[in-house]
Amino acid sequence: MSAAKDIFKKYQAQTFPFPSCLEIASAKGSYIYDVNGKAYLDFIAGVSACSLGHSNPIIIETVKEQLDKYTHVMVYGEYIQSPQYKLAKLLADNLPENLCTTYFTNSGAEAIEGAMKLAKRATGRSEIISCKNSYHGSTQGALSIMGNEEHKARYRPLLPNCNQIIFNNENSLDSITKKTAAVVIEPIQGGTGFITPSNNFLQKVREKCTETGTLLIFDEIQTCYGRLGTLFGFETYEIIPDILCVAKGMGGGMPIGAFITSWKLMNLLTYAPKLGHITTFGGHPINCAASLACLGHLLATNIMKEVEEKEQLFRTHLKHSKIKEIRGKGLMLAVEFQDEELIKKVVQQSLEKGLILFYFLFTKTAIRITPPLTISNIEIIEGCEIIKGILEA
Ligand SMILES: Cc1ncc(COP(=O)(O)O)c(C=O)c1O
């Protein structure tokens, strides 16, 4: 074992028994480099986070500029900081009218926590409905609405009044009633291998929420900032949520999240009691500056427009008899093999051959492909050839 691996395993908290232990030296564009100088083509992008690729000069320059001005100056919401208000304004400019006020958080899970609290506050109801097989984060509120009992059981009791519907099952929508504060839903179910909505399911959820006065919270923590080819996933499915949660890709590699809603709803967090949601580092100026640069770049370039073509390239070059199905949308794809052993082989051997792939949280028969949105066509084909080469061997 290398000295670094030894220290990593001994002193740094471990959450998975078999981490890949890639020892990182640097990362640039679609590549990560290890300490031995080996290059790895990155089909994962830090799990949908590095939307503009690694060390994108636009992000780096912006971060450096902000570092020279100021870093943390005060807890959230007290001082006027230009990276924060400019980002909030640019988000509002590119969102429907009812999604015009942004609360910045440190992570996706914290955005979900804030949104759940706000829904309870706004409706005076306590029931939160989510979907079976959903993932919304690992903090206790987010865990309470996670749709996988194996991950929850040892942490109970969790929040009361959290119930579940089945994604893509219209019959289960009757569970949404006038007692429901909010439905929290991902436009594409991530943890279970990128299950896309069918039969206008999301529209039907929207209708049921409107009918019952329930707030619709969209968890766009993985789909935001262009991953599906539209800035936000709800545009792809032509519905508008009441509260939008974002994170991951919005930072262009820096840690930031947000929940976004109307001014009227968000204002409930200001009074009785005041300070309805508090964070020290949420909306850190460096991360907001990075997110602002990332959003500006996505809006000014063709990166989002090219997502669909890149999706098709993956679909074309990943045709193989051992691949049962490619699910998902945009650059959020799940390659289904229906053979757990084969998945392990593909992920492990890909790494040896210089390609980074990764697993899903719940499903064991698919691998995830979520590269930087800036990945080139040649890089896509190169990576697909590595996967097919392993399947042939
Ligand atoms: C759909 C979804 N929601 C919430 C989260 C939690 O985000 P974070 O890890 O930033 O807390 C994730 C993270 O994977 C996610 O994919």
Short mmCIF file of C-alpha atoms and ligand atoms in Angstrom, two decimals:
data_model
loop_
_atom_site.label_atom_id
_atom_site.label_comp_id
_atom_site.label_asym_id
_atom_site.label_seq_id
_atom_site.Cartn_x
_atom_site.Cartn_y
_atom_site.Cartn_z
CA MET A 1 0.00 0.00 0.00
CA SER A 2 1.33 3.48 -0.86
CA ALA A 3 1.93 5.88 2.06
CA ALA A 4 -0.92 8.11 0.89
CA LYS A 5 -3.33 5.17 0.60
CA ASP A 6 -2.32 3.96 4.03
CA ILE A 7 -3.00 7.38 5.60
CA PHE A 8 -6.22 7.83 3.57
CA LYS A 9 -7.56 4.48 4.77
CA LYS A 10 -6.43 4.89 8.37
CA TYR A 11 -7.28 8.51 9.13
CA GLN A 12 -9.95 9.61 6.67
CA ALA A 13 -13.52 8.47 7.34
CA GLN A 14 -14.48 5.73 4.91
CA THR A 15 -18.02 5.19 3.65
CA PHE A 16 -17.42 2.43 1.12
CA PRO A 17 -15.42 -0.76 1.74
CA PHE A 18 -13.73 -0.76 -1.68
CA PRO A 19 -12.91 2.78 -2.84
CA SER A 20 -10.95 2.93 -6.09
CA CYS A 21 -8.21 4.93 -4.31
CA LEU A 22 -7.15 6.82 -7.40
CA GLU A 23 -4.47 9.19 -6.13
CA ILE A 24 -5.09 12.49 -7.87
CA ALA A 25 -2.36 14.83 -9.06
CA SER A 26 -4.34 17.15 -11.33
CA ALA A 27 -7.37 17.37 -13.62
CA LYS A 28 -7.96 19.27 -16.84
CA GLY A 29 -10.83 19.24 -19.31
CA SER A 30 -12.23 15.70 -19.57
CA TYR A 31 -9.16 14.13 -17.95
CA ILE A 32 -8.00 13.37 -14.42
CA TYR A 33 -4.29 12.59 -13.87
CA ASP A 34 -2.94 10.37 -11.09
CA VAL A 35 0.32 10.81 -9.22
CA ASN A 36 2.07 8.45 -11.64
CA GLY A 37 1.14 10.67 -14.57
CA LYS A 38 -1.52 8.28 -15.91
CA ALA A 39 -4.46 10.03 -17.65
CA TYR A 40 -8.05 8.95 -17.06
CA LEU A 41 -10.87 10.01 -19.35
CA ASP A 42 -13.66 11.07 -17.01
CA PHE A 43 -17.14 9.78 -17.89
CA ILE A 44 -18.46 10.73 -14.41
CA ALA A 45 -17.53 14.39 -13.77
CA GLY A 46 -17.50 14.02 -9.98
CA VAL A 47 -21.03 12.55 -10.22
CA SER A 48 -22.62 15.18 -12.48
CA ALA A 49 -20.81 18.05 -10.76
CA CYS A 50 -18.01 19.22 -13.06
CA SER A 51 -20.29 20.50 -15.81
CA LEU A 52 -17.65 22.58 -17.60
CA GLY A 53 -14.91 19.96 -17.27
CA HIS A 54 -12.00 20.03 -14.85
CA SER A 55 -10.06 23.21 -14.10
CA ASN A 56 -12.03 25.16 -16.65
CA PRO A 57 -10.06 28.41 -17.11
CA ILE A 58 -13.25 30.45 -16.78
CA ILE A 59 -13.97 28.98 -13.35
CA ILE A 60 -10.33 29.12 -12.24
CA GLU A 61 -9.91 32.76 -13.22
CA THR A 62 -13.18 33.76 -11.57
CA VAL A 63 -12.29 31.95 -8.35
CA LYS A 64 -8.84 33.55 -8.26
CA GLU A 65 -10.30 37.00 -8.86
CA GLN A 66 -12.83 36.56 -6.05
CA LEU A 67 -10.14 35.12 -3.74
CA ASP A 68 -8.18 38.34 -4.17
CA LYS A 69 -11.23 40.41 -3.17
CA TYR A 70 -12.76 38.59 -0.21
CA THR A 71 -13.81 35.11 0.94
CA HIS A 72 -16.21 34.58 3.84
CA VAL A 73 -17.30 37.85 5.41
CA MET A 74 -20.59 37.13 7.20
CA VAL A 75 -23.31 34.53 7.75
CA TYR A 76 -25.88 34.14 4.98
CA GLY A 77 -28.15 37.04 4.08
CA GLU A 78 -26.69 39.88 6.11
CA TYR A 79 -24.25 41.68 3.80
CA ILE A 80 -24.63 42.60 0.14
CA GLN A 81 -22.12 40.50 -1.78
CA SER A 82 -22.02 40.90 -5.54
CA PRO A 83 -21.36 37.23 -6.46
CA GLN A 84 -24.51 36.28 -4.53
CA TYR A 85 -26.97 38.90 -5.75
CA LYS A 86 -25.72 38.77 -9.34
CA LEU A 87 -26.17 35.01 -9.41
CA ALA A 88 -29.64 35.26 -7.83
CA LYS A 89 -30.60 37.85 -10.49
CA LEU A 90 -29.23 35.84 -13.42
CA LEU A 91 -31.06 32.75 -12.16
CA ALA A 92 -34.31 34.74 -11.89
CA ASP A 93 -33.78 36.13 -15.41
CA ASN A 94 -33.66 32.59 -16.74
CA LEU A 95 -36.49 31.09 -14.69
CA PRO A 96 -40.28 31.44 -14.77
CA GLU A 97 -41.78 34.31 -12.79
CA ASN A 98 -42.68 32.20 -9.75
CA LEU A 99 -39.07 31.05 -9.33
CA CYS A 100 -37.48 34.41 -8.71
CA THR A 101 -35.96 34.24 -5.22
CA THR A 102 -32.93 32.12 -4.40
CA TYR A 103 -31.65 30.88 -1.07
CA PHE A 104 -28.05 29.65 -1.43
CA THR A 105 -26.93 26.57 0.48
CA ASN A 106 -23.75 24.54 0.86
CA SER A 107 -25.03 21.36 -0.76
CA GLY A 108 -27.91 19.60 -2.46
CA ALA A 109 -29.09 17.97 0.76
CA GLU A 110 -29.25 21.33 2.49
CA ALA A 111 -31.31 22.73 -0.39
CA ILE A 112 -33.77 19.86 0.11
CA GLU A 113 -33.86 20.49 3.86
CA GLY A 114 -34.66 24.17 3.28
CA ALA A 115 -37.32 23.36 0.70
CA MET A 116 -39.01 20.82 3.01
CA LYS A 117 -39.06 23.32 5.87
CA LEU A 118 -40.45 26.04 3.62
CA ALA A 119 -43.22 23.75 2.34
CA LYS A 120 -44.29 22.92 5.90
CA ARG A 121 -44.20 26.57 6.84
CA ALA A 122 -46.14 27.69 3.74
CA THR A 123 -48.90 25.09 3.90
CA GLY A 124 -49.22 24.48 7.62
CA ARG A 125 -49.20 20.77 6.73
CA SER A 126 -46.58 18.21 7.69
CA GLU A 127 -46.82 15.32 5.24
CA ILE A 128 -44.03 15.13 2.67
CA ILE A 129 -44.43 12.71 -0.22
CA SER A 130 -41.51 11.43 -2.26
CA CYS A 131 -41.02 8.48 -4.62
CA LYS A 132 -39.88 4.94 -3.98
CA ASN A 133 -36.27 4.59 -5.13
CA SER A 134 -35.63 8.31 -4.87
CA TYR A 135 -32.46 9.93 -3.52
CA HIS A 136 -32.48 13.46 -2.14
CA GLY A 137 -29.42 13.55 0.09
CA SER A 138 -28.01 12.04 3.26
CA THR A 139 -28.99 14.46 6.05
CA GLN A 140 -31.87 13.35 8.28
CA GLY A 141 -34.69 15.24 6.54
CA ALA A 142 -33.48 14.19 3.11
CA LEU A 143 -32.92 10.65 4.40
CA SER A 144 -36.50 10.59 5.72
CA ILE A 145 -37.81 11.01 2.18
CA MET A 146 -35.29 8.67 0.54
CA GLY A 147 -37.02 5.84 -1.28
CA ASN A 148 -34.81 3.01 -0.16
CA GLU A 149 -35.44 1.33 3.18
CA GLU A 150 -32.05 -0.41 3.34
CA HIS A 151 -30.32 2.96 3.62
CA LYS A 152 -32.83 4.26 6.20
CA ALA A 153 -33.58 1.42 8.56
CA ARG A 154 -30.58 1.77 10.87
CA TYR A 155 -31.16 5.51 11.31
CA ARG A 156 -34.79 5.40 12.42
CA PRO A 157 -36.71 7.10 13.91
CA LEU A 158 -36.60 9.65 11.12
CA LEU A 159 -39.11 12.41 10.30
CA PRO A 160 -42.76 11.39 10.79
CA ASN A 161 -45.36 11.81 8.04
CA CYS A 162 -43.09 10.98 5.13
CA ASN A 163 -44.90 8.81 2.61
CA GLN A 164 -44.16 7.54 -0.85
CA ILE A 165 -45.66 7.18 -4.28
CA ILE A 166 -44.31 5.07 -7.11
CA PHE A 167 -42.51 6.92 -9.91
CA ASN A 168 -44.42 6.55 -13.19
CA ASN A 169 -47.42 4.98 -11.48
CA GLU A 170 -50.46 7.19 -11.89
CA ASN A 171 -52.56 5.10 -9.51
CA SER A 172 -50.36 6.05 -6.60
CA LEU A 173 -51.13 9.77 -7.07
CA ASP A 174 -54.29 9.42 -4.95
CA SER A 175 -51.95 9.46 -1.93
CA ILE A 176 -51.40 13.18 -2.57
CA THR A 177 -54.16 14.91 -0.62
CA LYS A 178 -55.05 18.21 1.04
CA LYS A 179 -52.93 17.01 3.96
CA THR A 180 -49.77 16.90 1.86
CA ALA A 181 -47.38 19.83 2.28
CA ALA A 182 -45.14 18.90 -0.62
CA VAL A 183 -44.22 16.31 -3.18
CA VAL A 184 -40.46 16.08 -3.69
CA ILE A 185 -39.54 14.52 -7.00
CA GLU A 186 -36.55 14.17 -9.33
CA PRO A 187 -37.39 14.71 -13.00
CA ILE A 188 -35.22 11.67 -13.73
CA GLN A 189 -34.72 9.19 -10.91
CA GLY A 190 -30.98 9.15 -10.29
CA GLY A 191 -30.09 6.50 -7.70
CA THR A 192 -32.03 3.76 -9.41
CA GLY A 193 -30.35 4.17 -12.77
CA PHE A 194 -31.81 7.18 -14.57
CA ILE A 195 -35.47 6.22 -14.91
CA THR A 196 -37.15 8.82 -17.12
CA PRO A 197 -40.79 9.87 -16.64
CA SER A 198 -43.32 8.22 -18.94
CA ASN A 199 -46.95 8.86 -19.84
CA ASN A 200 -46.78 12.51 -18.78
CA PHE A 201 -46.24 11.36 -15.20
CA LEU A 202 -44.66 14.64 -14.06
CA GLN A 203 -47.52 16.65 -15.57
CA LYS A 204 -49.97 14.46 -13.68
CA VAL A 205 -48.08 15.01 -10.43
CA ARG A 206 -48.19 18.77 -11.14
CA GLU A 207 -51.95 18.64 -11.69
CA LYS A 208 -52.55 16.67 -8.50
CA CYS A 209 -50.41 19.10 -6.50
CA THR A 210 -52.30 22.09 -7.89
CA GLU A 211 -55.63 20.39 -7.15
CA THR A 212 -54.73 19.68 -3.52
CA GLY A 213 -52.77 22.86 -2.72
CA THR A 214 -49.61 20.79 -2.35
CA LEU A 215 -46.28 22.38 -3.23
CA LEU A 216 -44.29 20.65 -5.95
CA ILE A 217 -40.58 20.54 -5.12
CA PHE A 218 -38.37 19.57 -8.03
CA ASP A 219 -35.07 18.01 -7.04
CA GLU A 220 -32.90 19.20 -9.92
CA ILE A 221 -29.70 18.70 -8.01
CA GLN A 222 -28.42 16.40 -10.73
CA THR A 223 -30.32 17.67 -13.78
CA CYS A 224 -29.68 21.41 -13.41
CA TYR A 225 -27.34 23.60 -15.42
CA GLY A 226 -27.76 21.90 -18.77
CA ARG A 227 -27.29 18.20 -18.12
CA LEU A 228 -30.43 17.32 -20.10
CA GLY A 229 -29.75 19.91 -22.79
CA THR A 230 -32.02 22.50 -21.18
CA LEU A 231 -30.85 24.76 -18.36
CA PHE A 232 -33.25 22.96 -15.98
CA GLY A 233 -34.96 19.60 -16.34
CA PHE A 234 -38.46 20.99 -15.78
CA GLU A 235 -38.14 22.80 -19.12
CA THR A 236 -37.59 19.45 -20.83
CA TYR A 237 -40.83 18.14 -19.32
CA GLU A 238 -42.78 21.38 -19.71
CA ILE A 239 -44.01 21.88 -16.18
CA ILE A 240 -43.17 24.46 -13.56
CA PRO A 241 -42.48 23.45 -9.95
CA ASP A 242 -43.24 25.63 -6.92
CA ILE A 243 -39.80 25.14 -5.41
CA LEU A 244 -36.68 24.24 -7.36
CA CYS A 245 -33.67 22.61 -5.69
CA VAL A 246 -30.32 22.76 -7.45
CA ALA A 247 -26.67 21.94 -6.64
CA LYS A 248 -23.89 19.76 -8.15
CA GLY A 249 -23.32 21.11 -11.70
CA MET A 250 -24.29 24.64 -10.72
CA GLY A 251 -20.89 25.23 -9.15
CA GLY A 252 -18.79 24.18 -12.15
CA GLY A 253 -16.76 22.07 -9.70
CA MET A 254 -17.25 24.25 -6.62
CA PRO A 255 -19.63 23.34 -3.74
CA ILE A 256 -22.93 25.20 -3.83
CA GLY A 257 -26.66 24.47 -3.79
CA ALA A 258 -29.85 26.50 -3.70
CA PHE A 259 -33.59 26.34 -3.30
CA ILE A 260 -35.55 28.75 -5.43
CA THR A 261 -39.17 29.85 -5.18
CA SER A 262 -41.44 32.92 -5.28
CA TRP A 263 -40.61 36.00 -3.23
CA LYS A 264 -43.87 35.55 -1.31
CA LEU A 265 -43.08 32.00 -0.22
CA MET A 266 -39.42 32.64 0.51
CA ASN A 267 -40.35 35.67 2.60
CA LEU A 268 -41.95 33.30 5.11
CA LEU A 269 -38.44 32.45 6.27
CA THR A 270 -37.86 36.09 7.27
CA TYR A 271 -40.58 36.49 9.91
CA ALA A 272 -42.21 34.76 12.89
CA PRO A 273 -39.74 33.42 13.66
CA LYS A 274 -37.12 35.42 11.81
CA LEU A 275 -34.08 33.53 10.55
CA GLY A 276 -36.25 30.63 9.39
CA HIS A 277 -33.26 28.95 7.76
CA ILE A 278 -29.74 29.75 8.83
CA THR A 279 -26.38 28.92 7.30
CA THR A 280 -22.88 30.24 7.89
CA PHE A 281 -21.20 29.36 4.63
CA GLY A 282 -24.22 28.94 2.31
CA GLY A 283 -23.72 31.13 -0.76
CA HIS A 284 -19.99 31.42 -0.15
CA PRO A 285 -18.82 34.27 -2.42
CA ILE A 286 -16.19 32.13 -4.16
CA ASN A 287 -18.73 29.43 -4.97
CA CYS A 288 -21.36 31.95 -6.08
CA ALA A 289 -18.76 33.62 -8.33
CA ALA A 290 -17.93 30.21 -9.84
CA SER A 291 -21.61 29.40 -10.30
CA LEU A 292 -22.27 32.79 -11.90
CA ALA A 293 -19.38 32.24 -14.33
CA CYS A 294 -20.62 28.72 -15.08
CA LEU A 295 -24.17 29.91 -15.76
CA GLY A 296 -22.96 32.84 -17.87
CA HIS A 297 -20.79 30.50 -19.94
CA LEU A 298 -23.59 27.99 -20.47
CA LEU A 299 -25.90 30.79 -21.62
CA ALA A 300 -23.30 32.32 -23.95
CA THR A 301 -22.15 29.14 -25.70
CA ASN A 302 -23.60 26.15 -27.55
CA ILE A 303 -22.68 23.69 -24.79
CA MET A 304 -26.32 22.92 -23.88
CA LYS A 305 -27.41 22.73 -27.51
CA GLU A 306 -24.75 20.08 -28.19
CA VAL A 307 -25.92 17.81 -25.36
CA GLU A 308 -28.47 15.96 -27.50
CA GLU A 309 -25.94 15.23 -30.25
CA LYS A 310 -23.51 13.93 -27.63
CA GLU A 311 -26.23 11.71 -26.16
CA GLN A 312 -26.84 10.22 -29.61
CA LEU A 313 -23.12 9.62 -30.03
CA PHE A 314 -23.08 7.58 -26.81
CA ARG A 315 -26.15 5.66 -27.93
CA THR A 316 -24.62 4.93 -31.35
CA HIS A 317 -21.21 3.89 -30.09
CA LEU A 318 -22.43 1.81 -27.17
CA LYS A 319 -24.34 -0.74 -29.23
CA HIS A 320 -23.30 -4.21 -28.10
CA SER A 321 -25.04 -7.53 -27.57
CA LYS A 322 -24.13 -7.47 -23.85
CA ILE A 323 -25.71 -4.02 -23.37
CA LYS A 324 -29.41 -4.52 -22.69
CA GLU A 325 -30.51 -0.91 -22.66
CA ILE A 326 -29.31 2.67 -22.45
CA ARG A 327 -31.62 4.75 -20.25
CA GLY A 328 -31.72 8.39 -19.33
CA LYS A 329 -31.53 11.61 -21.24
CA GLY A 330 -28.89 14.08 -22.34
CA LEU A 331 -25.58 13.47 -20.62
CA MET A 332 -27.21 11.51 -17.83
CA LEU A 333 -27.12 7.96 -19.16
CA ALA A 334 -27.38 4.52 -17.56
CA VAL A 335 -25.95 1.54 -19.40
CA GLU A 336 -27.88 -1.55 -18.33
CA PHE A 337 -26.11 -4.92 -18.43
CA GLN A 338 -28.36 -6.94 -16.11
CA ASP A 339 -25.27 -8.72 -14.80
CA GLU A 340 -23.68 -7.47 -11.61
CA GLU A 341 -20.39 -9.29 -12.16
CA LEU A 342 -20.03 -7.83 -15.64
CA ILE A 343 -20.63 -4.33 -14.25
CA LYS A 344 -17.79 -4.75 -11.77
CA LYS A 345 -15.52 -6.06 -14.51
CA VAL A 346 -16.35 -3.15 -16.84
CA VAL A 347 -15.84 -0.49 -14.15
CA GLN A 348 -12.60 -2.01 -12.83
CA GLN A 349 -11.03 -2.81 -16.20
CA SER A 350 -12.05 0.59 -17.61
CA LEU A 351 -10.10 2.23 -14.82
CA GLU A 352 -7.06 0.12 -15.65
CA LYS A 353 -7.42 1.24 -19.27
CA GLY A 354 -7.78 4.90 -18.33
CA LEU A 355 -11.54 5.43 -18.32
CA ILE A 356 -13.53 6.45 -15.25
CA LEU A 357 -16.99 4.89 -14.87
CA PHE A 358 -19.11 4.55 -11.74
CA TYR A 359 -21.95 2.67 -10.13
CA PHE A 360 -25.46 3.69 -9.09
CA LEU A 361 -26.60 3.93 -5.49
CA PHE A 362 -29.49 1.44 -5.70
CA THR A 363 -29.37 -0.53 -8.94
CA LYS A 364 -26.57 -3.05 -9.31
CA THR A 365 -27.03 -3.86 -12.97
CA ALA A 366 -26.17 -0.56 -14.64
CA ILE A 367 -23.24 1.84 -14.89
CA ARG A 368 -23.59 5.58 -14.95
CA ILE A 369 -22.30 7.89 -17.65
CA THR A 370 -22.39 11.58 -16.67
CA PRO A 371 -19.36 13.22 -18.31
CA PRO A 372 -18.55 16.92 -18.30
CA LEU A 373 -20.93 18.69 -20.71
CA THR A 374 -17.80 19.93 -22.47
CA ILE A 375 -16.60 16.44 -23.42
CA SER A 376 -15.61 16.27 -27.10
CA ASN A 377 -17.09 13.89 -29.67
CA ILE A 378 -13.70 12.20 -30.08
CA GLU A 379 -13.41 11.65 -26.33
CA ILE A 380 -16.90 10.11 -26.26
CA ILE A 381 -16.01 7.67 -29.03
CA GLU A 382 -12.64 6.84 -27.41
CA GLY A 383 -14.33 5.95 -24.10
CA CYS A 384 -17.07 3.91 -25.77
CA GLU A 385 -14.40 1.91 -27.63
CA ILE A 386 -12.72 1.09 -24.29
CA ILE A 387 -16.04 -0.21 -22.91
CA LYS A 388 -16.73 -2.31 -26.02
CA GLY A 389 -13.17 -3.65 -25.99
CA ILE A 390 -13.73 -4.96 -22.44
CA LEU A 391 -17.05 -6.52 -23.41
CA GLU A 392 -15.40 -8.28 -26.36
CA ALA A 393 -12.52 -9.69 -24.30
C1 LIG B 1 -31.07 13.94 -7.03
C2 LIG B 1 -30.17 14.31 -5.89
N1 LIG B 1 -30.67 14.98 -4.85
C3 LIG B 1 -29.90 15.33 -3.80
C4 LIG B 1 -28.57 15.00 -3.75
C5 LIG B 1 -27.74 15.40 -2.56
O1 LIG B 1 -26.82 16.38 -2.92
P1 LIG B 1 -25.51 16.61 -2.03
O2 LIG B 1 -24.65 15.40 -2.18
O3 LIG B 1 -24.88 17.85 -2.61
O4 LIG B 1 -25.97 16.83 -0.65
C6 LIG B 1 -28.01 14.28 -4.81
C7 LIG B 1 -26.62 13.85 -4.77
O5 LIG B 1 -26.20 12.90 -5.39
C8 LIG B 1 -28.83 13.93 -5.91
O6 LIG B 1 -28.34 13.24 -6.95
#
